mmCIF file of C-alpha atoms in Angstrom:
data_model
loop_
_atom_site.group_PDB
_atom_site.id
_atom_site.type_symbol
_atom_site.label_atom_id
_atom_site.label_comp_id
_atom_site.label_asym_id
_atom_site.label_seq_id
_atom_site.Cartn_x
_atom_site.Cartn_y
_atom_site.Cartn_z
ATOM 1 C CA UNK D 1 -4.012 -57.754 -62.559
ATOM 2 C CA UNK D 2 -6.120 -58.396 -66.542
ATOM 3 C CA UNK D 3 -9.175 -58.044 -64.501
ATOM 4 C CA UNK D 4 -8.125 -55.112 -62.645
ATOM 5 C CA UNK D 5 -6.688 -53.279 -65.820
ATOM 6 C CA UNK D 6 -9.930 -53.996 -67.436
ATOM 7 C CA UNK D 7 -12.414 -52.334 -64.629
ATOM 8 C CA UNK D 8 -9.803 -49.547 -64.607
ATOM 9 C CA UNK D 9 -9.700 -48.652 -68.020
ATOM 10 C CA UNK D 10 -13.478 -49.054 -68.509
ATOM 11 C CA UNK D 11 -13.901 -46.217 -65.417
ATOM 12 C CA UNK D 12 -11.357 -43.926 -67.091
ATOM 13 C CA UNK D 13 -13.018 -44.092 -70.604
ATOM 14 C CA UNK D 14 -15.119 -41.557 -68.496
ATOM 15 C CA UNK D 15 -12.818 -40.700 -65.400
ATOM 16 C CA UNK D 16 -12.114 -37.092 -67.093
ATOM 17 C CA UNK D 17 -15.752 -35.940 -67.692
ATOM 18 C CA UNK D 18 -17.657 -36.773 -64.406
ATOM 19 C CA UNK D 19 -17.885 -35.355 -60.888
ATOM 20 C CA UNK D 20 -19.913 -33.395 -58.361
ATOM 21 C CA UNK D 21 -19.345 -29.981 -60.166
ATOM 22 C CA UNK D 22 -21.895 -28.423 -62.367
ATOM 23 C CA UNK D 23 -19.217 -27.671 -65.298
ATOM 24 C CA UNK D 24 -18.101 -31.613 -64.956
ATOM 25 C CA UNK D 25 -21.932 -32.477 -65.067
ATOM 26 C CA UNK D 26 -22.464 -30.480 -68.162
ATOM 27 C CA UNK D 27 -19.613 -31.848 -69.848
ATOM 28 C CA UNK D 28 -21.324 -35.864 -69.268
ATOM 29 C CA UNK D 29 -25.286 -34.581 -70.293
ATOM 30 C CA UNK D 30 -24.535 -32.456 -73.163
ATOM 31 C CA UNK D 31 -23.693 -35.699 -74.978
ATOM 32 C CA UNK D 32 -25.938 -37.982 -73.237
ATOM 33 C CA UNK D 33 -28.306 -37.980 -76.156
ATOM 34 C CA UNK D 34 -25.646 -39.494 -78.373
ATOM 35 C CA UNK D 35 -24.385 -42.217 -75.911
ATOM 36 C CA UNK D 36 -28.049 -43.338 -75.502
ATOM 37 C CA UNK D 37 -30.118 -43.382 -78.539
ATOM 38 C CA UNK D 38 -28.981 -44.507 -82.399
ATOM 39 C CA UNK D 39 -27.267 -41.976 -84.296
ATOM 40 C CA UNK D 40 -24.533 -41.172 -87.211
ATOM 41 C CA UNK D 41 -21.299 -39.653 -87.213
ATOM 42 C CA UNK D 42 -18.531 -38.294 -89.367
ATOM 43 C CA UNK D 43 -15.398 -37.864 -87.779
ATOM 44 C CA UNK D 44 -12.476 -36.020 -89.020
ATOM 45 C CA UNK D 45 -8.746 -36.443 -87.450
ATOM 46 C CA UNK D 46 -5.542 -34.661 -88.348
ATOM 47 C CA UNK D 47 -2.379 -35.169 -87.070
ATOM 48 C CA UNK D 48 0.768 -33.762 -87.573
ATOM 49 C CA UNK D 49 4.262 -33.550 -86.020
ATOM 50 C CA UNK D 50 7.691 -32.599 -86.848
ATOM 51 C CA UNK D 51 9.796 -35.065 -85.851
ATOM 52 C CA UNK D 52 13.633 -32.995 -87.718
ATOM 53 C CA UNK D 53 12.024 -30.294 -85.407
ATOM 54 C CA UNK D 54 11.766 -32.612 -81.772
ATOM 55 C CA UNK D 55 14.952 -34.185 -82.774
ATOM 56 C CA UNK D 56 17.172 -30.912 -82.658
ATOM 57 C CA UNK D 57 15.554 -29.903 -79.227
ATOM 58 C CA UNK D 58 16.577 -32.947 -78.100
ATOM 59 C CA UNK D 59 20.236 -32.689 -79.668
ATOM 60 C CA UNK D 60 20.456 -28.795 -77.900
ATOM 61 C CA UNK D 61 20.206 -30.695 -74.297
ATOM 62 C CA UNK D 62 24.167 -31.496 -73.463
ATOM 63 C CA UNK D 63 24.677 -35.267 -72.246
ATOM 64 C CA UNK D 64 20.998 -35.366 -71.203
ATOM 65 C CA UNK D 65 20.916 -38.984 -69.148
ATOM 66 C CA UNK D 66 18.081 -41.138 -68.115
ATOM 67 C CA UNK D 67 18.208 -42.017 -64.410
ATOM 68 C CA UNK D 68 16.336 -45.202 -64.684
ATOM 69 C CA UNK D 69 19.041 -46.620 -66.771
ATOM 70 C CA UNK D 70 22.189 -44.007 -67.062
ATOM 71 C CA UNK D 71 21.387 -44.246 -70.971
ATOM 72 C CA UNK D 72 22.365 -41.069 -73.040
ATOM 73 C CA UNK D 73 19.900 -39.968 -75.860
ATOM 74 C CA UNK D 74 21.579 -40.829 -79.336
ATOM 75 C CA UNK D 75 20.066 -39.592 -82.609
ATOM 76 C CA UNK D 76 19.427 -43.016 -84.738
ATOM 77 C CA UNK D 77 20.367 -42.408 -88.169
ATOM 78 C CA UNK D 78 18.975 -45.712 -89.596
ATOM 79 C CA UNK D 79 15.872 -44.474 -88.691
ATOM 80 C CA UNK D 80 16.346 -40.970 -89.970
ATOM 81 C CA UNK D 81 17.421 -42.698 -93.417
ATOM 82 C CA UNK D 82 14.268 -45.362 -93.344
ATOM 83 C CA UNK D 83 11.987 -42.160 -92.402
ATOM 84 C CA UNK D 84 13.042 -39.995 -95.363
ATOM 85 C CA UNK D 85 12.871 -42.754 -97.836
ATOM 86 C CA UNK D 86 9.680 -43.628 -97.288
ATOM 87 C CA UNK D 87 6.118 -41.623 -98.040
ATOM 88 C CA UNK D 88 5.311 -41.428 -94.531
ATOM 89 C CA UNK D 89 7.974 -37.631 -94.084
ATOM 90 C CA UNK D 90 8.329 -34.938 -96.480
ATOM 91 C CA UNK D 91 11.467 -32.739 -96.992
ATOM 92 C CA UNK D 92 10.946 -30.768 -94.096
ATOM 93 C CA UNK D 93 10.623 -33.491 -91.874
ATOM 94 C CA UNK D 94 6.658 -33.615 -91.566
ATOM 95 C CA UNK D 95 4.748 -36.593 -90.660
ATOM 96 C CA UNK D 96 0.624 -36.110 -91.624
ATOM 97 C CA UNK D 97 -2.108 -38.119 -90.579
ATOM 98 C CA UNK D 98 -5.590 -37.745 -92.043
ATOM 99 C CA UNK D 99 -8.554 -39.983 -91.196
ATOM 100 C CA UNK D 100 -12.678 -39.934 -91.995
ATOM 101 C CA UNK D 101 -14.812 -42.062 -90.433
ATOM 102 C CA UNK D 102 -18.634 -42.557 -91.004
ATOM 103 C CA UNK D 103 -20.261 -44.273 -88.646
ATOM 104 C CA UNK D 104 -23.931 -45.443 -87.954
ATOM 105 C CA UNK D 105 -24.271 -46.605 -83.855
ATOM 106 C CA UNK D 106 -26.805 -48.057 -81.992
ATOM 107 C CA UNK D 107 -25.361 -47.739 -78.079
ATOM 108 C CA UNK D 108 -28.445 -49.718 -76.977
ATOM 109 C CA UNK D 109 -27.140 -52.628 -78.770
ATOM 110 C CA UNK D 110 -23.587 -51.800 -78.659
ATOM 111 C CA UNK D 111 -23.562 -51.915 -82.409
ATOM 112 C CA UNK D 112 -21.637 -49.558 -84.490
ATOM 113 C CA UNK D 113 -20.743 -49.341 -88.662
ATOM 114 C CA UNK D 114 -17.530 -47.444 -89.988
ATOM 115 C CA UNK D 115 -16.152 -46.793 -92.877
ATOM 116 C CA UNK D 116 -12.697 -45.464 -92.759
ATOM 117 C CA UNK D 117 -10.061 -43.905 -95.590
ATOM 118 C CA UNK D 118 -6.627 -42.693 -94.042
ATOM 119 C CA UNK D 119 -4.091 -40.595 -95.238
ATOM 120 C CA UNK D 120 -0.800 -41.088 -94.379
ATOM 121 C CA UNK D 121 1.932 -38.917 -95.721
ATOM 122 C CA UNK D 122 1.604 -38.096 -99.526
ATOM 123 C CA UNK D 123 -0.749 -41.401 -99.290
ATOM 124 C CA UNK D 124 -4.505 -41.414 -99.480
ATOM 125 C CA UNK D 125 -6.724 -44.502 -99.299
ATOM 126 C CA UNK D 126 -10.155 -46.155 -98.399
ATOM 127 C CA UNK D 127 -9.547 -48.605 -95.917
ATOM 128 C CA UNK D 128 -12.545 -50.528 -95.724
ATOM 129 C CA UNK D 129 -15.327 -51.024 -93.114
ATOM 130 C CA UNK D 130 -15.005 -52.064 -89.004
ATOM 131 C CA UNK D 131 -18.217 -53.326 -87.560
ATOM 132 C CA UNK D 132 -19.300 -53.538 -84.038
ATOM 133 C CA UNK D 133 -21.813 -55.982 -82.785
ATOM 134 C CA UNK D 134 -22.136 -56.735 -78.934
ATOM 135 C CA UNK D 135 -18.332 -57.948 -77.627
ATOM 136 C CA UNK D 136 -17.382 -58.636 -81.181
ATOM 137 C CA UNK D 137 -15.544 -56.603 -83.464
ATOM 138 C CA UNK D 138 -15.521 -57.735 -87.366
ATOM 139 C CA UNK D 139 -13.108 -56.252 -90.082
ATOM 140 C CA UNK D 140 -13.915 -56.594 -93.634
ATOM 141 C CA UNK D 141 -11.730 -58.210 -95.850
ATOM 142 C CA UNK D 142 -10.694 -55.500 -97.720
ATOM 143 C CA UNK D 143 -9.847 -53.398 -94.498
ATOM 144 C CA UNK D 144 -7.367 -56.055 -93.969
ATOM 145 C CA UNK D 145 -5.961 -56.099 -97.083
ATOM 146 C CA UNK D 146 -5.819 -52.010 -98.003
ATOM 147 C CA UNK D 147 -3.964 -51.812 -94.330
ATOM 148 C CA UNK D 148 -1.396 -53.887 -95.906
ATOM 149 C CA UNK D 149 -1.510 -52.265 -99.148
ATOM 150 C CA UNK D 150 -0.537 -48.966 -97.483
ATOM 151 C CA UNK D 151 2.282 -50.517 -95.484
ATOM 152 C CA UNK D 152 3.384 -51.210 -98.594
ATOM 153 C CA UNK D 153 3.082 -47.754 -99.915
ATOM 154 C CA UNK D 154 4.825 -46.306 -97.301
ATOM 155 C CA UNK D 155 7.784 -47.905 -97.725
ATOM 156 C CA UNK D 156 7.845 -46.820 -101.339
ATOM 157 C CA UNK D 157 8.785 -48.411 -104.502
ATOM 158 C CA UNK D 158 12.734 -48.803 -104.146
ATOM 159 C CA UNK D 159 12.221 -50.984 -101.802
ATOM 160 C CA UNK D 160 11.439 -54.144 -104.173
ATOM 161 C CA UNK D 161 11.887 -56.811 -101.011
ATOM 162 C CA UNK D 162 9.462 -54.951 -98.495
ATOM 163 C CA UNK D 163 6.359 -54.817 -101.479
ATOM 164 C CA UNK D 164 7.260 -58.621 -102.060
ATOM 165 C CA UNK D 165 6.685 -59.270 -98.368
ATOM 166 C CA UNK D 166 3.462 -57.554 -98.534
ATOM 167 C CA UNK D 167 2.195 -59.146 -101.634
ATOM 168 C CA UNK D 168 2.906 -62.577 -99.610
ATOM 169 C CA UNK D 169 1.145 -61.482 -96.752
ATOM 170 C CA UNK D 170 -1.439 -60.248 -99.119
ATOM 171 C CA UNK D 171 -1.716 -63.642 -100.619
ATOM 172 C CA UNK D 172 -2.036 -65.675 -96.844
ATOM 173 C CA UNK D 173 -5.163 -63.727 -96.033
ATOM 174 C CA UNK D 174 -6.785 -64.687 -98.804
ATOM 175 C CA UNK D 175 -6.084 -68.067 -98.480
ATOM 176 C CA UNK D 176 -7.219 -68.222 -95.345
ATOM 177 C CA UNK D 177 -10.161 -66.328 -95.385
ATOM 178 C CA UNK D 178 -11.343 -68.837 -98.820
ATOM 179 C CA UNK D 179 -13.858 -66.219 -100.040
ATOM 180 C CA UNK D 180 -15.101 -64.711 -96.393
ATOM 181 C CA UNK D 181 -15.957 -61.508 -96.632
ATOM 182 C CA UNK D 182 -15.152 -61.083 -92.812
ATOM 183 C CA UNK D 183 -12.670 -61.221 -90.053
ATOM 184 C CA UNK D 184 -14.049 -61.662 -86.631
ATOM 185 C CA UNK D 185 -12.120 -60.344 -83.375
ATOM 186 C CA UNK D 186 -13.051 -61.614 -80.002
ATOM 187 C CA UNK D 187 -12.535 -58.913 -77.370
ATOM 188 C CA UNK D 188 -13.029 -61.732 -74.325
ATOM 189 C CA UNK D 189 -10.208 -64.045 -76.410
ATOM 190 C CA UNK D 190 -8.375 -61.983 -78.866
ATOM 191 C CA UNK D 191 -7.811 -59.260 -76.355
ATOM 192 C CA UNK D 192 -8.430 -60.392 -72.903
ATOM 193 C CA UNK D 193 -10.763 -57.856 -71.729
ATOM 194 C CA UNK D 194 -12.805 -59.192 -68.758
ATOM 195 C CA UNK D 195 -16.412 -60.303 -69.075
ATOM 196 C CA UNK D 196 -17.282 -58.740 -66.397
ATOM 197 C CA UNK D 197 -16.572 -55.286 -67.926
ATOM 198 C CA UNK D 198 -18.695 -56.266 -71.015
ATOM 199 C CA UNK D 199 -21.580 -57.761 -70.012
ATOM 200 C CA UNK D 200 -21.900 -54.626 -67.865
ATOM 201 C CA UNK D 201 -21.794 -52.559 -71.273
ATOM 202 C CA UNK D 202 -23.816 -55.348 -72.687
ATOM 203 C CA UNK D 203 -26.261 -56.144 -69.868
ATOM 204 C CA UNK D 204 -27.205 -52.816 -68.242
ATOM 205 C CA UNK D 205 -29.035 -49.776 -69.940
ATOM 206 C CA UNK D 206 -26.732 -46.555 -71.128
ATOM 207 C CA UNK D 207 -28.255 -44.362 -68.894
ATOM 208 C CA UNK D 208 -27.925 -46.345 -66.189
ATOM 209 C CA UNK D 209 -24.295 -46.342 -66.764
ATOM 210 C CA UNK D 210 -23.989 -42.800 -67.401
ATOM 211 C CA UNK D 211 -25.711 -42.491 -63.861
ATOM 212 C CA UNK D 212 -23.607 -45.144 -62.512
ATOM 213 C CA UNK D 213 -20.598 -43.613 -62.857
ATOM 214 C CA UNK D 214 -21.712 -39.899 -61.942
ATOM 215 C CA UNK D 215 -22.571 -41.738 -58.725
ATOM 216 C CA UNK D 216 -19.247 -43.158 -58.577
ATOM 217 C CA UNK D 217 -17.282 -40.024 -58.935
ATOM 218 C CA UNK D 218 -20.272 -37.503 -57.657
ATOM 219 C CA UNK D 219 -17.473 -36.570 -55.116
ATOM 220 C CA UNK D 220 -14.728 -35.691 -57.552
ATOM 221 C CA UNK D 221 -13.898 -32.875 -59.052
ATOM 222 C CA UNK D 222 -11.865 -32.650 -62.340
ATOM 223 C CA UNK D 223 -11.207 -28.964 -61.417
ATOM 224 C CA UNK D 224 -10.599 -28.963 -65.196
ATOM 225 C CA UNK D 225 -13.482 -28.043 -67.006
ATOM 226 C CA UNK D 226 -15.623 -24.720 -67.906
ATOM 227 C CA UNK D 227 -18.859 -24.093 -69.531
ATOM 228 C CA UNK D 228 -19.295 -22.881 -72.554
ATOM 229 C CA UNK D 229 -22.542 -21.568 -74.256
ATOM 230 C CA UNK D 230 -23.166 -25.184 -76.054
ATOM 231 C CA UNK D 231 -21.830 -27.365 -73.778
ATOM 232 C CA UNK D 232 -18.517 -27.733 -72.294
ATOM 233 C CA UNK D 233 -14.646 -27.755 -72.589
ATOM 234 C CA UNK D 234 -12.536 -30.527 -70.495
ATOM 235 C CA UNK D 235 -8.605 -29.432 -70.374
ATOM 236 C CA UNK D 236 -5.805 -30.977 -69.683
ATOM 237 C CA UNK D 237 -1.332 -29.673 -70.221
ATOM 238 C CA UNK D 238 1.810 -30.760 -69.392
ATOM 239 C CA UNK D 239 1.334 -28.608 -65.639
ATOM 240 C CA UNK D 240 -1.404 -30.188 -64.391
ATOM 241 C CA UNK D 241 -1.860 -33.559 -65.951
ATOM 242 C CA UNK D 242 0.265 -35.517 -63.488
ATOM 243 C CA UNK D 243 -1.580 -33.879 -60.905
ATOM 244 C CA UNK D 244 -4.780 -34.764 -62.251
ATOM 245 C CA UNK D 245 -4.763 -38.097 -62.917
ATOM 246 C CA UNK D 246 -2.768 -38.786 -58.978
ATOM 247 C CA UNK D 247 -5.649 -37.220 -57.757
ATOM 248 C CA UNK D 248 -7.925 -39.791 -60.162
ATOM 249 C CA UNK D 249 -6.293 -42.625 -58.762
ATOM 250 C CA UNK D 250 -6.276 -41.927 -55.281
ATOM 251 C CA UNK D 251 -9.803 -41.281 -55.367
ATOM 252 C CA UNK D 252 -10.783 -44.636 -56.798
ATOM 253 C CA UNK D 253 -8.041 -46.358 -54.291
ATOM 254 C CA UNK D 254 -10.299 -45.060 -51.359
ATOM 255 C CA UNK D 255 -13.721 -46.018 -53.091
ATOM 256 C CA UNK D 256 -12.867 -49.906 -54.252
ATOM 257 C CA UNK D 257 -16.543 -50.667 -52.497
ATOM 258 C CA UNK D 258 -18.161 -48.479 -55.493
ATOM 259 C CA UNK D 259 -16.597 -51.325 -58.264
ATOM 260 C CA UNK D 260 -19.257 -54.155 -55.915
ATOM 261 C CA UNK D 261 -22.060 -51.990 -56.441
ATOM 262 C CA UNK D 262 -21.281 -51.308 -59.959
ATOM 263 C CA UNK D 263 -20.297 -54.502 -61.372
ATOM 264 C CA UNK D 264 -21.993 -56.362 -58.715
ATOM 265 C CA UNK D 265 -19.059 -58.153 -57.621
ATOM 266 C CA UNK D 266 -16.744 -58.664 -54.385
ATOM 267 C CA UNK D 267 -14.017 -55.581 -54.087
ATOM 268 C CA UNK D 268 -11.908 -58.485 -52.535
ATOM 269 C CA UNK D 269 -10.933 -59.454 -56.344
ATOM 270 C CA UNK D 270 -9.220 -56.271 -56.290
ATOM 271 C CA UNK D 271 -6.169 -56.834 -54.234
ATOM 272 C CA UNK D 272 -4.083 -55.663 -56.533
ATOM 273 C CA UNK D 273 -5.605 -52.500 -57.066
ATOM 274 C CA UNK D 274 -2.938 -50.765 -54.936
ATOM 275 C CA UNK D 275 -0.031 -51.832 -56.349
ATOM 276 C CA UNK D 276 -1.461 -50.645 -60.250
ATOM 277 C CA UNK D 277 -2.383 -46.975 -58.714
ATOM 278 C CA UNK D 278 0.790 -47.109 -57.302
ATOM 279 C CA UNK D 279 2.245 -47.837 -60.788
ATOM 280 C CA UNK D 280 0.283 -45.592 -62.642
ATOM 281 C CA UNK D 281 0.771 -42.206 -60.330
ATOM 282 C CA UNK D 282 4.572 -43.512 -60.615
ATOM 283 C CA UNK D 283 4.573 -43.446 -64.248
ATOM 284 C CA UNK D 284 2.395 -39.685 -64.736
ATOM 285 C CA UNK D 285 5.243 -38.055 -61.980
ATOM 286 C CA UNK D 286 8.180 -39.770 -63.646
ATOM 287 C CA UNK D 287 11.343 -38.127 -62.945
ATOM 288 C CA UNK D 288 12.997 -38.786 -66.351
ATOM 289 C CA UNK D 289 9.969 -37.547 -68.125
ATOM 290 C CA UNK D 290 9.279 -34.124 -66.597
ATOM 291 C CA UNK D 291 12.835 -33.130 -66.258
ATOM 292 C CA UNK D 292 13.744 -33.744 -70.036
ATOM 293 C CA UNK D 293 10.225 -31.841 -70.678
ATOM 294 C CA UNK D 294 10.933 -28.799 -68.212
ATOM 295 C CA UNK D 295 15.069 -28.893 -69.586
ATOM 296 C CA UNK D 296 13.630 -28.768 -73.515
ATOM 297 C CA UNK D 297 10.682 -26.200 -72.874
ATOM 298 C CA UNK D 298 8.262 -28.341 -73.815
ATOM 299 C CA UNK D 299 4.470 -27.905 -73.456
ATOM 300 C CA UNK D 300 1.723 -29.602 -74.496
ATOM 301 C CA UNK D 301 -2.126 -29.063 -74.110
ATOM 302 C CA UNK D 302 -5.470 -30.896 -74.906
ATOM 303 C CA UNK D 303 -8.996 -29.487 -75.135
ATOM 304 C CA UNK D 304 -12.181 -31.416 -75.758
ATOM 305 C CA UNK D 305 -15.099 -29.725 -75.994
ATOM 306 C CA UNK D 306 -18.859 -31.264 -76.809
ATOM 307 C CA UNK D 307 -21.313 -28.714 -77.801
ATOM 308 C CA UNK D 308 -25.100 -29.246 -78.588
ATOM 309 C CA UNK D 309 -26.494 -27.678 -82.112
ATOM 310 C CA UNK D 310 -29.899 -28.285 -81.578
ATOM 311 C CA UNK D 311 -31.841 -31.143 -80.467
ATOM 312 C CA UNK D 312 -30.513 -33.627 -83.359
ATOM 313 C CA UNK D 313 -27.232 -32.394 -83.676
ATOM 314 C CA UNK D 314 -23.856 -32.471 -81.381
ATOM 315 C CA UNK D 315 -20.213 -32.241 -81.929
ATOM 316 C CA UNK D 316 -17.548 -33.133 -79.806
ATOM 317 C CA UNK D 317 -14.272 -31.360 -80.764
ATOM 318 C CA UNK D 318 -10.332 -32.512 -79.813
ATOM 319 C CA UNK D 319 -7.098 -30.159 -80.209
ATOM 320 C CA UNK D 320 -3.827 -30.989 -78.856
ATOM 321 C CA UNK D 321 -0.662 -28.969 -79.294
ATOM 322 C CA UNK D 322 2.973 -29.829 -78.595
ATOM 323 C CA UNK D 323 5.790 -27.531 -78.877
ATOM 324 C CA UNK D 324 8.383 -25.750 -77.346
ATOM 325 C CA UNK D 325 7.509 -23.025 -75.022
ATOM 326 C CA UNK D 326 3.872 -23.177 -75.629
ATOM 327 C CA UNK D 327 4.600 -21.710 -79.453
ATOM 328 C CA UNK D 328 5.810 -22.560 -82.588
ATOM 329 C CA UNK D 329 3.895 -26.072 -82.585
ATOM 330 C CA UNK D 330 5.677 -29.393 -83.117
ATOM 331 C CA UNK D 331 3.000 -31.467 -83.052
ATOM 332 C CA UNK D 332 -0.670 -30.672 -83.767
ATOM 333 C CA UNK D 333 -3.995 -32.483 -83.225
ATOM 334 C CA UNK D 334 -7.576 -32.067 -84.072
ATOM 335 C CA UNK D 335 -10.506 -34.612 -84.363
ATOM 336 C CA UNK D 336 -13.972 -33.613 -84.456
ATOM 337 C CA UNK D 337 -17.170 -35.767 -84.666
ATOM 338 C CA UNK D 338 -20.107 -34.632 -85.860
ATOM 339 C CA UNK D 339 -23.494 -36.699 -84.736
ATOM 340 C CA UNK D 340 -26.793 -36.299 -85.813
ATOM 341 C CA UNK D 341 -29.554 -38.418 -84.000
ATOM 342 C CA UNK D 342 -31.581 -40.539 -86.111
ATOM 343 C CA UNK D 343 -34.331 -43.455 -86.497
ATOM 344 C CA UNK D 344 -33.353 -44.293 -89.937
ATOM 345 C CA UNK D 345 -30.360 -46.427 -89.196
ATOM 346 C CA UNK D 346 -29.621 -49.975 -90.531
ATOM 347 C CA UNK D 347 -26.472 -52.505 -90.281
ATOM 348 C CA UNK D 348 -24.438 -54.675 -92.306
ATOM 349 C CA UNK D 349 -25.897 -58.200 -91.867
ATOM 350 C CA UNK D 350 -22.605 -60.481 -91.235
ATOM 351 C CA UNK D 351 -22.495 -63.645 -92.323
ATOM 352 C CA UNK D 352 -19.824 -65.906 -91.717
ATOM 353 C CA UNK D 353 -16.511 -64.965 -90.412
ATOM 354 C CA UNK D 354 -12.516 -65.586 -89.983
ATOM 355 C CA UNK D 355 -11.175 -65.585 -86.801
ATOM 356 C CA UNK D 356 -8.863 -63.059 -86.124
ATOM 357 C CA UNK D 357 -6.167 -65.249 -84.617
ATOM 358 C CA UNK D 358 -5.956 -67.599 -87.594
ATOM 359 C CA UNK D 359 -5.406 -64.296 -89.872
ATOM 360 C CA UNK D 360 -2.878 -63.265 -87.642
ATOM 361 C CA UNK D 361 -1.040 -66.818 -87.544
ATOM 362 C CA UNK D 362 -1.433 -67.328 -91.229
ATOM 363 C CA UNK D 363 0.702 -63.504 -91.591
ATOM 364 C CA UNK D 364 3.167 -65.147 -89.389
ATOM 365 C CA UNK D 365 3.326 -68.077 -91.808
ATOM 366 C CA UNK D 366 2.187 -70.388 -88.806
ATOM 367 C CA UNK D 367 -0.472 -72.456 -88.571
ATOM 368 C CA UNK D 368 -1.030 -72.778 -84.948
ATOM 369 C CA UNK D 369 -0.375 -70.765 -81.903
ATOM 370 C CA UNK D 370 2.213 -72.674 -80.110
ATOM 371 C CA UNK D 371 4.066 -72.849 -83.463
ATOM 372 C CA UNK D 372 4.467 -68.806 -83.626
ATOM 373 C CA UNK D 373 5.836 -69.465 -80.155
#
């Protein structure tokens, strides 16, 4: 079932931009030029939701029961109290989340440099930097060690036992990394993703996987995008995204052949594949979710549209709202990336590294694996 998850989520990374139509074929080309030559990027993301807002929806719906279970819906006031003691919610019961990214890439080399400051709240910091080099993915230390700062933050400064925890933690990384400037996640260890999926995305030019996978799904139709006069907008809401992705899966059920000719490897290893389209479709039409959506009036709705500047310059633009009724938002999202295609592009030349698993055990206060078990 890993291996399976990992061909599946590599095909939907791209699942909602490709097909036979001409709107789905603009959506994949106009950012073709990004995906295939070195480039850099600023991204912007800003999220916000109201969670005093979802909660008395919630409250209005009498005895509202989960069928899976027969649970009822109870408010948790622990929570409530944690949330508006901390930096994370203010008064009115906003959460905001703010992040920049700059980023240098090289797709031909799957290599990638970011430098990321968040916001979180009435919290703003610089992270730190995330590097991407072939299957490996290397935090610096001080990425590490800001992320724990702003947990600490967060929490705020009555709470004298939670900043002592974090100046502990704080303490462990250093120790372990002894004057490393780097920690060094494994995506075939650390996260179990399937070399075969990689050394795909390693192995095998990016425009012969673009083409690849319009091959796969030349017969599909997302019947969800339109052209606009850049490029194109892919759309997705709460009435037609269970339908959507069924259809998704069911095409790829009755096309397991394709995953031999694109991963060069025998379909047979796919056994399973039923049984995880089976769960998935069951999960995107479940009962409990679309009846408390449909008895609350909620809606919820997702554009992404790429667009093409001029010949060095392309955005790629994502809102998302969530409310009630299709107004008054509860919940808002918009990220936009800006690239601009460039030659003049160098990386951060890492040295030696941390693994990420003995950072992780040394937060736990552990020194090996089976002892955190």
């Amino acid at each position: 079932m890993k291996k399976f998850l990992a061909l599946f989520l590599a095909l939907s990374c791209v699942i909602s931009i490709t097909g036979c139509s001409e709107q789905d074929k603009k959506f994949v080309e106009t950012l073709r030029p990004v995906q295939t030559n070195t480039s850099t990027s600023t991204s912007t993301v800003d999220l916000k939701f109201n969670y005093k807002e979802f909660e008395k929806i919630v409250d209005d719906i009498e005895s509202y029961k989960i069928p899976a279970d027969g649970e009822e819906y109870n408010s948790d006031e622990s929570l409530d109290n944690e949330l508006e003691q901390s930096n994370l919610v203010d008064k009115d019961g906003n959460i905001s989340v703010s992040m920049i990214a700059n980023t240098k890439s090289d797709p031909t080399k799957n290599y990638a440099d970011g430098d990321i400051s968040l916001s979180v709240g009435s919290i703003s910091l610089k992270l730190g930097n995330v590097y991407v080099r072939g299957n490996d993915i290397y935090y610096s230390r001080e990425y590490l060690l800001n992320t724990l700062t702003l947990g600490g933050l967060l929490v705020g400064s009555n709470d004298a036992e939670a900043l002592n925890t974090v100046d502990e933690l704080k303490n462990n990384v250093n120790q372990v990394l002894g004057g490393k400037k780097y920690i060094k996640l494994d995506s075939s260890k650390d996260l179990g993703t399937d070399n075969l999926i990689s050394n795909y995305a390693l192995n095998t030019r990016k425009e012969k996987q673009i083409d690849d996978f319009l091959t796969i799904f030349k017969d599909f139709n997302s019947l969800s995008v339109k052209e606009t006069e850049n490029g194109a907008t892919f759309e997705l809401n709460s009435d037609n995204y269970s339908a959507f992705i069924t259809r998704t899966c069911e095409y790829l059920r009755a096309r397991k052949d394709s995953y031999e000719q694109l991963f060069g490897i025998e379909s047979s290893n796919y056994d399973e594949s039923d049984a995880f389209f089976d769960a998935v479709i069951a999960l995107v039409n479940n009962h409990s979710f679309n009846n408390f959506m449909e008895t609350a009036g909620l809606k919820f709705t997702v554009n992404d549209t790429v667009g093409k500047t001029d010949d060095t310059h392309y955005t790629d633009t994502i809102e998302g709202v969530f409310g009630k009724n299709g107004a008054d938002p509860i919940g808002t999202l918009t990220a936009k990336t800006e690239y601009t295609l460039t030659d003049n592009v160098t990386f951060e030349n890492i040295d030696e590294s941390v693994d990420y698993m003995d950072v992780m055990l040394s937060l736990l206060g552990v020194n090996t694996v089976e002892d955190a078990e």
